[in-house]
């Protein structure tokens, strides 16, 4: 019963989300980009970054917060640059979803011309789910990548005691839709678990997996009640991957990691901001023209993937496959799937936005 | 006593290595690029990929092997491309070190103009140590990245039983020399351990770390005697990182992973080759012009790194720091450090190349 989900038509969802964003002062275009992103998240079954989470985040850290929340109606300043395949932006704390979609669009146009294009963003505000932007670009035929510095430093460097790194995610997606029906998407934080997972394990009285976290003395612990900070996944290897985002952030113009997201207590003159980095590669720009047996590029990619998932590995999942299954379910039901509890929360959103919201016509599945 | 090392002057080393490569049929330029690479590896203390290992690899899989070893004097075919910041090469099995240095040089020139540049290489032959090329580029002021598909499929996909992935390494380096004295270099295979390590543990009667390997039934084992294949590090996350190289390889023109490196048994029409991918970013192309407290880009990077290694984390190492310490020792001793056993092996190399090799003047340290 509690697993029952209800089908919300996309236009109902998007009208509601847009109204909520407009009500908070965002422009029509920002509201559209926000609803486009929330649709993408819900379509792929991403419960942690759907409209409800996005609006909640905006409430806690965004347009409703001074100083230095997200700034509705902010304009991106694009720096003059001599580098033809690159753009360098000051995001001016514009809504992260709007900045990220525009950056990916820009990268795709640059990749069309140069084979590869990149956009770096300073003064960025949380884009929620990097996987969404790269999946969107991969569905359009590109290899897409993004990383960002997470708002809070919650992760301890390998061999250290004190959290000075963000959970710093990386997101890659590949144009494998023709080959296998969906884009392969590799998308995760560089901590073993998220802080939200620690809270969940605490509530449920469970033990954390090894290599997840440290206590107040910087010693590893599997007791969620003792956790003071997180550990990178894969020891020194995940540490290196987390560090990459900090180095990108430092090069772009970001703040010291331990000051990030803490404007109230920052030393004078320091910044407290996150950064985004986006990159797109055109697959034709990697084509060396020599596929075996006269295969096309896509056929060769499919043959490689089939080989990896053959030989007894048929039950393995590809990264992005779970999201692809959710997307298929959304397509099958012709709408976005939400639980009754989520619909209740949407009702609050609708009330805040001052629009009517009738769930009685939503089919249960 | 067995730890004593001896200082080989760089010119002695390079003359010897060049002579050995020329003797095997490589051109003067190839021999120079090979010795340049071996110098770089030895300078940074990389014992697993120095001249002795490079020449041994060439013996086993390279110029001394038919069919389809490395081809001395091969010419790279550069494809006409409409993508201005990209090049697509057929390496024609030219010496990997020569191809990799030329690709990195090309990427740096492209990055000077476009902010980012990339070179994809089909029909590639082993470049030995990706870290060397990215460190070299980072020392010249660039952000550099490379990945490749490893010769043999030794790694089982997450949740699978049979090895269908290479140990597929990633190598990144950053221009942090001005900030902290050396380039940060993140460089590792995507398996938890290398197959060489399994052999070593077998010899030494030791137990493998958890998550390293599987037995003949695809079940995880820590007994090196039972090992049939390796596991990716970090469960599904390392699996995703290994898969990235296979997808790049598939897009570029590579073979099915389980056929790679096995020309003798390949089905008709299939390829058995590896691929390289190189990318360089110019740091100025990420500069958004808003560093706190009027810092330069390099100062900001230093402030970020200092913050990460502060707060009780002072004893943490940065990736690339061990290699940087070896490089500092090489500089201090004004030469390359080798053990007596290694010098004996170099004597064999000298004999093969037909040149004299007198170690009596090498200082012991």
XYZ file of C-alpha atoms in Angstrom:
730
model
C 0.000 0.000 0.000
C 2.723 2.472 0.970
C 4.473 1.545 -2.289
C 1.522 2.691 -4.375
C 2.491 5.516 -6.682
C 0.300 7.935 -8.562
C 0.787 9.297 -12.059
C 1.102 13.079 -12.227
C 0.860 14.372 -15.802
C 4.026 16.249 -16.782
C 2.178 19.465 -17.610
C 0.414 19.474 -14.232
C 3.785 18.970 -12.508
C 5.548 21.621 -14.528
C 2.800 24.224 -14.130
C 2.840 23.684 -10.399
C 6.634 23.836 -10.062
C 6.872 26.907 -12.285
C 4.217 28.693 -10.235
C 6.097 27.876 -7.033
C 9.363 29.263 -8.395
C 7.687 32.378 -9.816
C 6.034 32.964 -6.463
C 9.493 33.031 -4.877
C 10.613 35.737 -7.263
C 12.252 33.743 -10.040
C 11.827 34.846 -13.650
C 9.650 32.929 -16.108
C 12.737 31.442 -17.723
C 14.265 30.402 -14.408
C 10.963 28.844 -13.349
C 10.841 26.923 -16.652
C 14.415 25.628 -16.235
C 13.626 24.648 -12.645
C 10.533 22.684 -13.667
C 12.416 21.138 -16.606
C 15.052 19.902 -14.165
C 12.516 18.627 -11.615
C 10.683 16.794 -14.393
C 13.967 15.190 -15.468
C 14.722 14.075 -11.897
C 11.226 12.688 -11.265
C 11.130 11.045 -14.714
C 14.319 9.115 -13.805
C 13.054 8.167 -10.324
C 15.486 10.452 -8.486
C 13.532 10.967 -5.260
C 16.409 12.781 -3.545
C 16.439 15.658 -6.035
C 12.882 16.087 -7.260
C 10.755 19.251 -7.062
C 10.007 18.815 -3.367
C 13.701 18.587 -2.495
C 14.602 21.419 -4.846
C 12.042 23.757 -3.301
C 13.047 22.705 0.209
C 16.685 23.434 -0.599
C 15.697 26.816 -1.986
C 13.891 27.524 1.277
C 16.863 26.548 3.449
C 19.752 27.954 1.423
C 18.286 29.720 -1.592
C 16.065 32.642 -2.439
C 14.602 32.834 1.059
C 18.002 33.299 2.747
C 20.208 36.372 3.189
C 23.070 36.911 2.780
C 24.140 35.007 -0.278
C 21.381 32.560 -1.001
C 20.339 32.016 -4.554
C 19.413 35.293 -6.302
C 16.203 35.211 -8.413
C 16.620 37.011 -11.720
C 20.417 37.165 -11.470
C 22.280 37.537 -14.765
C 25.304 35.462 -15.707
C 28.394 37.548 -16.526
C 30.339 35.903 -19.324
C 33.978 36.871 -19.342
C 35.780 37.901 -22.511
C 38.099 35.034 -23.323
C 40.704 34.316 -25.962
C 39.978 30.589 -25.699
C 37.573 29.677 -28.479
C 36.246 26.393 -27.035
C 35.880 27.708 -23.482
C 33.646 30.052 -21.536
C 34.231 31.474 -18.077
C 31.139 32.635 -16.225
C 30.304 34.507 -13.063
C 27.000 32.878 -12.080
C 26.138 35.674 -9.646
C 24.239 33.100 -7.562
C 21.643 32.548 -10.257
C 19.432 29.460 -9.872
C 21.759 26.448 -10.336
C 19.413 24.523 -12.609
C 19.135 27.438 -15.050
C 22.908 27.974 -15.064
C 23.628 24.272 -15.547
C 21.236 23.833 -18.498
C 22.631 26.937 -20.187
C 26.195 25.774 -19.569
C 25.492 22.338 -21.050
C 23.800 23.927 -24.079
C 26.870 26.113 -24.540
C 29.230 23.124 -24.217
C 27.233 21.204 -26.845
C 27.470 24.121 -29.292
C 31.219 24.428 -28.659
C 31.650 20.667 -29.100
C 29.810 20.838 -32.438
C 32.516 23.188 -33.672
C 35.641 22.229 -31.751
C 34.959 18.618 -30.802
C 35.131 19.576 -27.147
C 33.804 22.538 -25.198
C 33.937 23.635 -21.588
C 32.241 26.117 -19.274
C 33.574 27.042 -15.831
C 31.268 28.792 -13.366
C 32.182 30.870 -10.325
C 29.657 32.018 -7.699
C 27.466 29.010 -8.387
C 24.428 27.885 -6.444
C 23.705 24.114 -6.056
C 22.572 22.386 -9.263
C 21.083 19.423 -7.318
C 21.762 16.378 -9.504
C 24.656 16.462 -11.962
C 23.411 13.237 -13.533
C 20.371 15.063 -14.927
C 22.379 17.464 -17.068
C 24.748 14.846 -18.440
C 21.928 12.382 -19.188
C 20.093 15.148 -21.034
C 23.192 15.901 -23.152
C 23.913 12.191 -23.738
C 20.355 11.717 -24.976
C 21.174 14.445 -27.527
C 24.201 12.450 -28.686
C 27.119 13.822 -26.668
C 29.640 12.667 -24.080
C 29.017 14.959 -21.134
C 30.778 15.577 -17.834
C 30.312 17.855 -14.874
C 31.802 18.253 -11.445
C 31.149 20.742 -8.667
C 32.341 21.585 -5.192
C 29.721 20.620 -2.616
C 28.427 23.261 -0.249
C 29.863 21.844 2.974
C 33.253 20.274 3.768
C 32.139 16.954 5.269
C 34.877 14.599 4.052
C 38.275 13.875 5.630
C 41.303 13.585 3.302
C 42.881 10.099 3.179
C 45.061 9.778 6.286
C 43.585 12.890 7.907
C 41.250 13.694 10.806
C 39.249 16.792 9.969
C 36.716 17.292 7.157
C 38.157 19.717 4.602
C 36.680 18.289 1.380
C 33.173 18.364 -0.033
C 31.351 15.183 -0.987
C 32.284 16.508 -4.446
C 30.425 14.493 -7.085
C 31.461 13.605 -10.626
C 28.919 12.882 -13.355
C 29.646 11.409 -16.770
C 27.150 10.265 -19.398
C 27.655 8.625 -22.787
C 25.582 8.604 -25.986
C 24.645 4.930 -25.771
C 20.904 5.318 -26.403
C 21.125 4.023 -29.996
C 23.339 1.150 -28.851
C 21.515 -0.073 -25.738
C 18.400 2.062 -25.279
C 19.599 4.501 -22.628
C 22.602 6.675 -21.803
C 25.194 5.078 -19.536
C 25.550 7.521 -16.645
C 28.288 7.292 -14.030
C 27.281 9.672 -11.276
C 28.240 9.589 -7.613
C 29.657 11.502 -4.701
C 33.271 10.815 -3.714
C 32.356 9.982 -0.113
C 31.538 6.323 0.627
C 28.080 7.365 1.861
C 26.204 10.663 2.087
C 25.583 12.383 5.431
C 21.868 11.776 4.856
C 22.577 8.045 4.825
C 24.348 8.332 8.196
C 21.213 10.012 9.635
C 19.065 7.252 8.159
C 21.270 4.509 9.664
C 21.131 6.307 13.020
C 17.312 6.336 12.926
C 17.207 2.691 11.897
C 19.825 1.563 14.457
C 22.080 0.162 11.732
C 25.851 -0.097 11.353
C 27.645 1.771 8.569
C 29.758 -0.042 5.972
C 33.520 0.012 6.721
C 35.389 2.998 5.311
C 32.406 5.332 5.644
C 33.142 7.745 8.451
C 35.284 8.935 11.374
C 34.476 9.969 14.947
C 35.422 13.159 16.788
C 39.024 11.945 17.126
C 39.356 11.244 13.425
C 39.229 7.484 14.036
C 37.208 5.312 11.682
C 33.815 4.254 13.057
C 30.859 2.245 11.804
C 28.559 3.588 14.563
C 26.361 6.287 13.029
C 25.966 7.922 16.471
C 29.722 8.565 16.654
C 30.082 10.037 13.174
C 31.647 13.485 12.934
C 32.794 13.368 9.324
C 32.773 11.175 6.214
C 35.552 9.273 4.454
C 36.250 9.203 0.710
C 35.353 5.949 -1.057
C 38.206 3.681 -2.138
C 40.787 5.166 0.264
C 43.442 7.229 -1.576
C 41.712 6.781 -4.934
C 38.431 8.426 -3.870
C 40.459 11.057 -2.013
C 42.147 11.926 -5.303
C 38.784 12.144 -7.062
C 37.397 14.465 -4.379
C 40.538 16.583 -4.560
C 40.051 17.044 -8.316
C 36.856 19.040 -7.694
C 38.623 21.216 -5.106
C 41.455 21.914 -7.574
C 38.970 22.797 -10.330
C 37.141 25.022 -7.829
C 40.369 26.678 -6.723
C 41.395 27.346 -10.342
C 37.956 28.727 -11.233
C 37.761 31.089 -8.260
C 36.209 29.152 -5.403
C 36.564 29.643 -1.707
C 38.582 27.701 0.807
C 36.659 24.446 1.276
C 36.117 24.855 5.033
C 34.501 28.278 4.497
C 32.099 27.098 1.815
C 28.428 27.517 2.570
C 29.162 29.446 5.781
C 28.766 33.102 4.868
C 27.791 34.103 8.410
C 31.194 33.291 9.894
C 33.589 33.974 7.027
C 36.757 36.039 7.505
C 36.624 39.446 5.788
C 37.411 39.306 2.090
C 37.071 35.532 1.761
C 34.462 33.877 -0.458
C 32.149 31.034 0.569
C 30.992 29.873 -2.840
C 30.799 26.671 -4.853
C 31.887 26.168 -8.448
C 30.627 24.223 -11.433
C 32.639 22.754 -14.287
C 30.982 21.410 -17.465
C 32.496 19.680 -20.468
C 31.035 18.105 -23.586
C 32.787 16.019 -26.248
C 31.302 15.340 -29.686
C 31.665 11.595 -30.318
C 32.536 12.210 -33.985
C 35.629 14.056 -32.734
C 36.934 10.771 -31.282
C 36.111 8.645 -34.326
C 39.378 7.388 -35.810
C 37.589 5.678 -38.683
C 38.761 2.119 -38.174
C 36.006 0.070 -36.538
C 36.314 -3.689 -36.971
C 34.032 -5.534 -39.403
C 32.775 -2.286 -40.911
C 30.824 -1.378 -37.775
C 29.537 2.133 -37.201
C 30.748 3.950 -34.095
C 27.496 3.132 -32.304
C 27.635 -0.515 -33.406
C 31.194 -0.769 -32.107
C 30.142 0.738 -28.787
C 27.311 -1.785 -28.591
C 29.683 -4.668 -29.390
C 32.037 -3.539 -26.606
C 29.186 -3.245 -24.086
C 27.762 -6.631 -25.119
C 31.199 -8.190 -24.616
C 31.492 -6.679 -21.123
C 28.045 -7.974 -20.137
C 28.577 -11.383 -21.715
C 30.565 -14.436 -20.577
C 28.448 -14.993 -17.447
C 28.075 -11.286 -16.581
C 24.555 -11.051 -18.006
C 23.031 -10.082 -14.656
C 25.338 -7.061 -14.159
C 23.782 -3.633 -14.288
C 25.235 -0.762 -16.257
C 25.550 2.588 -14.469
C 22.428 4.570 -15.324
C 20.327 1.460 -15.874
C 18.224 1.917 -12.718
C 17.450 5.499 -13.740
C 16.651 4.232 -17.246
C 14.156 1.726 -15.818
C 12.428 4.505 -13.912
C 12.348 6.582 -17.086
C 10.782 3.654 -18.946
C 8.133 3.350 -16.229
C 7.387 7.078 -16.492
C 7.040 6.729 -20.253
C 4.820 3.660 -19.891
C 2.518 5.451 -17.448
C 2.726 8.687 -19.401
C 3.599 10.794 -16.380
C 5.665 11.250 -13.231
C 5.299 8.775 -10.377
C 4.866 10.029 -6.817
C 3.755 8.461 -3.535
C 0.665 9.644 -1.652
C 2.953 11.324 0.879
C 4.741 13.198 -1.895
C 1.402 14.311 -3.348
C 0.485 15.722 0.075
C 3.659 17.745 0.003
C 2.899 18.932 -3.531
C -0.456 20.149 -2.170
C 1.462 22.419 0.249
C 3.583 23.674 -2.646
C 0.402 24.406 -4.614
C -1.116 26.261 -1.656
C 2.031 28.361 -1.276
C 1.987 29.149 -4.993
C -1.744 29.924 -4.834
C -2.829 27.477 -7.507
C -5.339 24.654 -7.445
C -4.059 21.080 -7.324
C -6.510 18.218 -7.730
C -5.002 14.743 -7.433
C -8.298 12.850 -7.838
C -7.675 12.163 -11.520
C -4.147 10.713 -10.936
C -4.101 6.978 -11.719
C -2.672 4.680 -9.038
C -0.014 2.192 -10.236
C 72.864 -2.897 2.007
C 70.223 -4.084 -0.439
C 68.669 -0.601 -0.195
C 71.828 1.081 -1.465
C 71.189 2.934 -4.686
C 73.636 4.242 -7.236
C 73.494 7.480 -9.177
C 73.423 7.021 -12.940
C 73.993 10.302 -14.802
C 71.032 11.162 -17.027
C 73.125 11.302 -20.202
C 74.631 7.871 -19.529
C 71.120 6.478 -18.987
C 69.678 8.116 -22.050
C 72.525 7.110 -24.354
C 72.179 3.537 -23.216
C 68.400 3.424 -23.562
C 68.493 5.101 -26.971
C 71.090 2.629 -28.201
C 68.947 -0.283 -27.006
C 65.877 1.034 -28.817
C 67.825 1.802 -31.995
C 69.272 -1.707 -31.924
C 65.723 -3.067 -31.961
C 64.919 -1.083 -35.084
C 63.369 2.080 -33.703
C 64.138 5.422 -35.358
C 66.353 8.035 -33.708
C 63.316 10.060 -32.740
C 61.497 7.064 -31.282
C 64.609 6.097 -29.343
C 64.870 9.640 -27.981
C 61.195 9.674 -26.886
C 61.661 6.263 -25.275
C 64.698 7.421 -23.301
C 62.948 10.686 -22.395
C 60.082 8.649 -20.959
C 62.344 6.191 -19.114
C 64.264 9.128 -17.634
C 60.961 10.654 -16.444
C 59.883 7.373 -14.817
C 63.241 6.773 -13.118
C 63.496 10.431 -12.053
C 60.137 10.055 -10.235
C 61.084 6.718 -8.641
C 58.670 4.666 -10.759
C 60.411 1.287 -10.610
C 57.528 -0.537 -12.305
C 57.844 1.446 -15.546
C 61.516 2.357 -15.921
C 63.811 1.501 -18.851
C 64.259 -2.113 -17.752
C 60.515 -2.698 -17.655
C 59.947 -0.796 -20.900
C 62.520 -2.879 -22.751
C 61.217 -6.096 -21.215
C 57.679 -5.203 -22.321
C 58.979 -4.468 -25.814
C 60.572 -7.899 -25.839
C 57.404 -9.687 -24.731
C 54.759 -7.769 -26.654
C 56.521 -5.183 -28.789
C 58.992 -4.976 -31.630
C 60.207 -8.547 -31.145
C 56.722 -10.065 -31.566
C 54.666 -10.906 -34.642
C 51.865 -10.417 -35.441
C 50.924 -7.015 -34.175
C 53.602 -6.062 -31.709
C 54.848 -2.523 -31.679
C 56.096 -1.423 -35.132
C 59.425 0.471 -35.166
C 59.351 3.467 -37.499
C 55.572 3.424 -37.868
C 53.985 6.718 -38.911
C 50.919 8.178 -37.249
C 48.027 8.806 -39.650
C 46.191 11.970 -38.621
C 42.622 12.019 -39.841
C 41.111 15.086 -41.480
C 38.700 16.496 -38.955
C 36.236 19.367 -38.861
C 36.717 19.689 -35.107
C 39.269 22.443 -34.493
C 40.281 21.483 -30.929
C 40.481 17.750 -31.616
C 42.707 15.311 -33.450
C 41.965 11.700 -34.338
C 44.976 9.495 -34.944
C 45.696 6.028 -36.210
C 48.811 5.142 -34.217
C 49.652 2.219 -36.506
C 51.260 0.474 -33.510
C 54.000 3.065 -33.227
C 55.969 3.083 -29.958
C 53.522 4.186 -27.237
C 55.898 6.606 -25.560
C 56.532 8.498 -28.805
C 52.804 8.653 -29.596
C 51.912 9.797 -26.089
C 54.468 12.620 -25.963
C 53.394 13.855 -29.396
C 49.724 13.658 -28.395
C 50.330 15.639 -25.220
C 52.322 18.261 -27.154
C 49.422 18.520 -29.602
C 46.880 18.843 -26.770
C 48.935 21.646 -25.181
C 49.054 23.571 -28.462
C 45.289 23.109 -28.918
C 44.668 24.212 -25.324
C 46.741 27.362 -25.900
C 44.276 28.341 -28.598
C 40.970 26.792 -27.572
C 41.361 26.426 -23.801
C 40.992 22.682 -24.170
C 42.339 20.183 -26.674
C 42.036 16.457 -27.175
C 43.710 13.668 -29.121
C 42.189 10.194 -29.553
C 44.407 7.342 -30.720
C 43.410 4.060 -32.310
C 45.802 1.120 -32.845
C 47.853 2.181 -29.860
C 50.666 0.271 -28.215
C 51.151 0.478 -24.401
C 52.398 3.868 -23.114
C 53.558 2.346 -19.804
C 52.865 5.057 -17.201
C 50.160 7.649 -17.885
C 51.332 9.654 -14.881
C 54.553 10.543 -16.696
C 52.855 12.361 -19.554
C 50.431 14.300 -17.365
C 53.151 15.277 -14.863
C 55.278 16.517 -17.764
C 52.386 18.656 -19.064
C 51.481 19.901 -15.573
C 55.081 20.995 -15.046
C 54.621 23.089 -18.190
C 51.558 24.749 -16.641
C 48.601 22.707 -17.876
C 45.837 20.504 -16.492
C 46.378 17.166 -18.213
C 44.439 13.931 -18.400
C 44.814 10.613 -20.123
C 43.121 7.247 -20.062
C 43.715 4.060 -22.009
C 42.344 0.577 -22.350
C 44.710 -1.965 -20.812
C 45.988 -4.817 -22.930
C 44.244 -7.662 -21.108
C 40.722 -7.981 -19.670
C 41.525 -8.967 -16.074
C 38.740 -7.203 -14.143
C 35.211 -8.432 -13.404
C 32.339 -5.918 -13.722
C 30.564 -5.118 -10.420
C 28.157 -7.989 -9.744
C 29.710 -10.182 -12.434
C 31.860 -13.309 -12.593
C 34.105 -13.133 -15.625
C 36.860 -10.616 -16.410
C 35.746 -8.417 -19.312
C 37.348 -5.094 -18.334
C 40.952 -3.922 -18.405
C 42.650 -2.546 -15.299
C 42.047 0.680 -17.245
C 43.962 3.511 -15.560
C 43.123 7.210 -15.321
C 45.806 9.863 -14.886
C 45.235 13.521 -14.048
C 47.842 16.159 -13.168
C 47.484 19.787 -12.152
C 49.784 22.811 -12.508
C 50.472 23.174 -8.798
C 54.259 23.501 -9.018
C 54.212 27.263 -8.354
C 51.751 26.754 -5.490
C 53.290 23.794 -3.654
C 56.480 22.802 -5.462
C 55.232 19.845 -7.504
C 52.318 18.848 -9.723
C 49.491 17.041 -7.963
C 49.073 13.803 -9.921
C 46.155 11.427 -9.465
C 47.104 8.263 -11.277
C 45.899 4.726 -10.676
C 44.381 1.622 -12.172
C 40.664 0.988 -11.585
C 41.277 -2.478 -10.105
C 41.821 -2.642 -6.332
C 45.239 -4.226 -6.908
C 47.281 -5.124 -9.992
C 47.764 -8.741 -11.093
C 51.482 -8.276 -10.335
C 50.547 -7.600 -6.717
C 48.572 -10.850 -6.568
C 51.686 -12.726 -7.762
C 53.774 -10.943 -5.135
C 51.298 -11.829 -2.355
C 51.315 -15.439 -3.561
C 55.125 -15.573 -3.357
C 55.080 -13.946 0.078
C 52.235 -16.140 1.415
C 50.092 -13.092 2.214
C 46.345 -12.451 2.140
C 44.873 -9.914 -0.286
C 42.839 -6.928 0.928
C 39.042 -7.455 0.727
C 37.467 -6.451 -2.563
C 40.544 -7.348 -4.607
C 39.770 -10.491 -6.553
C 37.497 -13.441 -7.389
C 38.110 -17.178 -7.767
C 37.225 -19.478 -10.665
C 33.540 -19.403 -9.654
C 33.422 -15.606 -9.609
C 33.297 -15.578 -5.797
C 35.342 -13.012 -3.919
C 38.565 -14.388 -2.416
C 41.483 -12.987 -0.440
C 43.652 -16.062 -1.143
C 46.107 -15.152 -3.908
C 46.359 -18.842 -4.910
C 42.643 -18.895 -5.767
C 42.617 -15.707 -7.813
C 41.264 -15.958 -11.362
C 40.375 -12.305 -11.926
C 40.490 -8.877 -10.275
C 37.731 -6.657 -8.880
C 37.292 -2.930 -9.490
C 38.115 -0.699 -6.503
C 35.218 0.929 -4.653
C 32.570 -1.539 -5.888
C 30.168 0.077 -8.416
C 32.118 3.350 -8.415
C 35.402 1.843 -9.617
C 33.407 -0.302 -12.046
C 32.020 2.896 -13.560
C 35.508 4.377 -13.820
C 36.829 1.269 -15.571
C 33.845 1.277 -17.907
C 34.625 4.870 -18.945
C 37.876 3.730 -20.588
C 36.056 0.919 -22.423
C 33.457 3.408 -23.715
C 36.178 5.809 -24.859
C 37.961 2.885 -26.502
C 34.758 1.712 -28.188
C 34.036 5.213 -29.507
C 37.613 5.648 -30.772
C 37.736 2.315 -32.591
C 38.962 -0.261 -30.101
C 38.368 -3.947 -30.011
C 36.075 -6.000 -27.835
C 37.756 -6.020 -24.410
C 38.049 -9.824 -24.165
C 39.885 -9.959 -27.514
C 42.410 -7.275 -26.625
C 46.033 -8.309 -26.661
C 45.188 -11.748 -28.085
C 45.865 -11.479 -31.820
C 46.650 -15.198 -32.143
C 43.104 -16.317 -31.321
C 40.951 -13.480 -32.652
C 37.891 -14.109 -34.819
C 38.350 -12.996 -38.431
C 37.827 -9.280 -38.970
C 37.965 -8.344 -35.287
C 40.612 -6.030 -33.828
C 42.689 -6.705 -30.702
C 44.008 -3.224 -30.037
C 44.157 -0.712 -27.200
C 43.297 2.978 -27.368
C 44.649 6.169 -25.854
C 42.763 9.354 -25.024
C 44.551 12.592 -24.100
C 43.153 15.932 -22.996
C 44.739 19.180 -21.852
C 43.060 22.252 -20.353
C 44.736 25.654 -20.145
C 44.193 26.927 -16.591
C 43.625 30.498 -17.854
C 40.567 29.134 -19.689
C 38.975 28.328 -16.310
C 39.873 31.634 -14.651
C 36.648 33.493 -13.894
C 38.536 36.501 -12.548
C 37.100 36.670 -9.056
C 39.624 35.247 -6.583
C 39.121 36.315 -2.966
C 41.455 38.889 -1.394
C 42.998 39.763 -4.759
C 44.780 36.405 -4.992
C 46.240 35.176 -8.250
C 44.921 31.882 -9.617
C 47.986 30.060 -8.296
C 47.700 31.767 -4.893
C 44.051 30.744 -4.689
C 44.949 27.167 -5.555
C 47.608 27.232 -2.834
C 45.125 28.649 -0.295
C 42.651 25.856 -1.125
C 45.340 23.150 -0.798
C 46.616 24.655 2.474
C 43.064 24.626 3.837
C 42.620 20.948 2.902
C 45.908 19.995 4.581
C 45.286 22.152 7.652
C 43.035 21.669 10.678
C 44.880 18.550 11.896
C 45.424 17.052 8.406
C 49.049 18.218 8.195
C 50.383 14.661 7.899
C 48.245 13.805 4.854
C 49.996 13.256 1.568
C 48.871 14.803 -1.686
C 48.628 12.491 -4.708
C 51.911 12.821 -6.581
C 53.855 13.759 -3.457
C 55.747 10.449 -3.249
C 56.799 10.804 -6.885
C 57.772 14.422 -6.164
C 60.010 13.287 -3.275
C 61.759 10.835 -5.592
C 62.182 13.607 -8.150
C 63.704 15.841 -5.457
C 66.133 13.045 -4.532
C 67.105 12.630 -8.190
C 67.707 16.369 -8.444
C 69.718 16.392 -5.212
C 71.933 13.548 -6.407
C 72.057 14.923 -9.935
C 71.092 11.635 -11.558
C 68.833 8.611 -11.634
C 68.856 6.192 -8.705
C 69.100 2.447 -9.331
C 69.887 -0.580 -7.168
C 72.904 -2.825 -7.807
C 70.530 -5.454 -9.201
C 69.072 -2.930 -11.619
C 72.560 -1.897 -12.720
C 73.307 -5.559 -13.492
C 70.251 -5.632 -15.712
C 71.344 -2.409 -17.408
C 74.652 -4.147 -18.169
C 72.701 -6.794 -20.119
C 70.883 -4.041 -21.977
C 74.234 -2.423 -22.818
C 75.635 -5.725 -24.037
C 72.590 -6.258 -26.259
C 72.962 -2.745 -27.657
C 76.694 -3.275 -28.139
C 77.837 -0.288 -26.094
C 80.163 -0.052 -23.117
C 78.661 0.535 -19.684
C 80.960 1.250 -16.763
C 79.241 1.650 -13.386
C 82.431 2.175 -11.374
C 82.026 5.955 -11.337
C 78.401 5.838 -10.051
C 78.188 7.237 -6.513
C 76.443 5.094 -3.892
C 73.748 6.848 -1.833
